mmCIF file of C-alpha atoms in Angstrom:
data_model
loop_
_atom_site.group_PDB
_atom_site.id
_atom_site.type_symbol
_atom_site.label_atom_id
_atom_site.label_comp_id
_atom_site.label_asym_id
_atom_site.label_seq_id
_atom_site.Cartn_x
_atom_site.Cartn_y
_atom_site.Cartn_z
ATOM 1 C CA UNK A 1 -9.230 17.577 -1.826
ATOM 2 C CA UNK A 2 -11.287 14.482 -1.051
ATOM 3 C CA UNK A 3 -9.092 11.650 0.170
ATOM 4 C CA UNK A 4 -10.164 8.006 0.507
ATOM 5 C CA UNK A 5 -10.273 6.351 3.926
ATOM 6 C CA UNK A 6 -6.679 5.175 4.442
ATOM 7 C CA UNK A 7 -5.926 2.428 6.940
ATOM 8 C CA UNK A 8 -2.674 0.803 7.970
ATOM 9 C CA UNK A 9 -1.929 -2.218 5.780
ATOM 10 C CA UNK A 10 -3.705 -0.828 2.711
ATOM 11 C CA UNK A 11 -2.063 -1.276 -0.672
ATOM 12 C CA UNK A 12 -2.226 2.152 -2.272
ATOM 13 C CA UNK A 13 -1.300 3.785 -5.549
ATOM 14 C CA UNK A 14 -0.156 7.371 -5.024
ATOM 15 C CA UNK A 15 0.049 9.715 -8.007
ATOM 16 C CA UNK A 16 2.815 12.280 -7.455
ATOM 17 C CA UNK A 17 3.241 15.345 -9.657
ATOM 18 C CA UNK A 18 6.795 15.601 -10.998
ATOM 19 C CA UNK A 19 8.244 18.548 -12.895
ATOM 20 C CA UNK A 20 10.824 17.636 -15.552
ATOM 21 C CA UNK A 21 12.214 20.727 -17.238
ATOM 22 C CA UNK A 22 9.110 22.727 -18.110
ATOM 23 C CA UNK A 23 6.744 19.728 -18.313
ATOM 24 C CA UNK A 24 4.673 18.327 -15.470
ATOM 25 C CA UNK A 25 3.655 14.690 -15.302
ATOM 26 C CA UNK A 26 2.214 12.260 -12.764
ATOM 27 C CA UNK A 27 4.360 9.388 -11.514
ATOM 28 C CA UNK A 28 2.682 6.569 -9.612
ATOM 29 C CA UNK A 29 4.121 4.988 -6.478
ATOM 30 C CA UNK A 30 2.528 1.729 -5.347
ATOM 31 C CA UNK A 31 3.068 0.094 -1.972
ATOM 32 C CA UNK A 32 1.777 -0.747 1.502
ATOM 33 C CA UNK A 33 0.978 1.859 4.159
ATOM 34 C CA UNK A 34 3.142 0.911 7.148
ATOM 35 C CA UNK A 35 2.685 4.066 9.252
ATOM 36 C CA UNK A 36 0.478 7.106 9.597
ATOM 37 C CA UNK A 37 1.143 10.266 11.602
ATOM 38 C CA UNK A 38 -1.933 12.363 12.350
ATOM 39 C CA UNK A 39 -1.370 16.044 13.007
ATOM 40 C CA UNK A 40 -4.367 17.774 11.391
ATOM 41 C CA UNK A 41 -3.173 19.305 8.106
ATOM 42 C CA UNK A 42 0.324 17.785 8.395
ATOM 43 C CA UNK A 43 -0.884 14.165 8.238
ATOM 44 C CA UNK A 44 1.684 11.868 6.632
ATOM 45 C CA UNK A 45 1.682 8.254 5.487
ATOM 46 C CA UNK A 46 4.735 6.040 5.016
ATOM 47 C CA UNK A 47 4.423 3.776 1.970
ATOM 48 C CA UNK A 48 6.755 0.791 1.555
ATOM 49 C CA UNK A 49 7.446 -1.235 -1.557
ATOM 50 C CA UNK A 50 10.074 -3.833 -2.439
ATOM 51 C CA UNK A 51 11.891 -3.326 -5.729
ATOM 52 C CA UNK A 52 14.378 -5.980 -6.927
ATOM 53 C CA UNK A 53 14.832 -7.266 -3.373
ATOM 54 C CA UNK A 54 15.450 -3.814 -1.876
ATOM 55 C CA UNK A 55 12.848 -2.166 0.345
ATOM 56 C CA UNK A 56 11.999 1.459 -0.447
ATOM 57 C CA UNK A 57 9.978 3.652 1.898
ATOM 58 C CA UNK A 58 8.600 7.032 1.017
ATOM 59 C CA UNK A 59 6.761 9.495 3.244
ATOM 60 C CA UNK A 60 3.884 11.442 1.683
ATOM 61 C CA UNK A 61 2.246 14.558 3.082
ATOM 62 C CA UNK A 62 -1.452 13.846 2.471
ATOM 63 C CA UNK A 63 -2.571 17.428 1.871
ATOM 64 C CA UNK A 64 0.409 18.354 -0.308
ATOM 65 C CA UNK A 65 -0.319 19.960 -3.687
ATOM 66 C CA UNK A 66 2.209 17.536 -5.206
ATOM 67 C CA UNK A 67 -0.082 14.576 -4.533
ATOM 68 C CA UNK A 68 -2.412 14.168 -7.500
ATOM 69 C CA UNK A 69 -4.398 11.091 -6.464
ATOM 70 C CA UNK A 70 -4.503 8.260 -3.942
ATOM 71 C CA UNK A 71 -6.354 5.035 -4.714
ATOM 72 C CA UNK A 72 -6.741 2.075 -2.364
ATOM 73 C CA UNK A 73 -6.029 -1.145 -4.265
ATOM 74 C CA UNK A 74 -6.693 -3.588 -1.420
ATOM 75 C CA UNK A 75 -6.937 -3.689 2.357
ATOM 76 C CA UNK A 76 -5.351 -6.001 4.891
ATOM 77 C CA UNK A 77 -6.302 -7.088 8.400
ATOM 78 C CA UNK A 78 -3.633 -5.812 10.784
ATOM 79 C CA UNK A 79 -3.488 -5.496 14.564
ATOM 80 C CA UNK A 80 -0.781 -2.845 14.792
ATOM 81 C CA UNK A 81 -0.722 0.884 14.136
ATOM 82 C CA UNK A 82 2.870 0.773 12.838
ATOM 83 C CA UNK A 83 4.032 -2.116 10.646
ATOM 84 C CA UNK A 84 7.761 -1.540 11.099
ATOM 85 C CA UNK A 85 8.277 -5.290 11.582
ATOM 86 C CA UNK A 86 7.802 -5.708 7.808
ATOM 87 C CA UNK A 87 11.285 -4.221 7.360
ATOM 88 C CA UNK A 88 12.817 -7.427 8.740
ATOM 89 C CA UNK A 89 10.714 -9.842 6.652
ATOM 90 C CA UNK A 90 11.474 -11.040 3.135
ATOM 91 C CA UNK A 91 9.470 -12.651 0.355
ATOM 92 C CA UNK A 92 6.235 -14.418 1.183
ATOM 93 C CA UNK A 93 6.746 -13.851 4.920
ATOM 94 C CA UNK A 94 5.982 -10.162 4.418
ATOM 95 C CA UNK A 95 2.490 -10.753 3.023
ATOM 96 C CA UNK A 96 -0.501 -9.415 4.945
ATOM 97 C CA UNK A 97 -3.840 -11.177 5.324
ATOM 98 C CA UNK A 98 -6.344 -9.545 2.999
ATOM 99 C CA UNK A 99 -9.619 -8.209 4.375
ATOM 100 C CA UNK A 100 -12.683 -7.923 2.151
#
């Protein structure tokens, strides 16, 4: 599986395979990468999004067969490897400076 170059602060759209009954479909999860744990094949990323004022974080195993696709929507300039401080920020304060 060829994965894009994922950096902390990237806005990503992750396509996750979901099985409902006997049908399989792809559900997309869009958010910001706030953490990455590198252990060879067990590399994980933590993706955070805010839905109706409530923050939701989901951890994805990068090499999992359940992950259908990962696309980078935009990148941000960050100076930290873990963006856990975003958990305490609300609204426009939680925006990241975009890098081109």
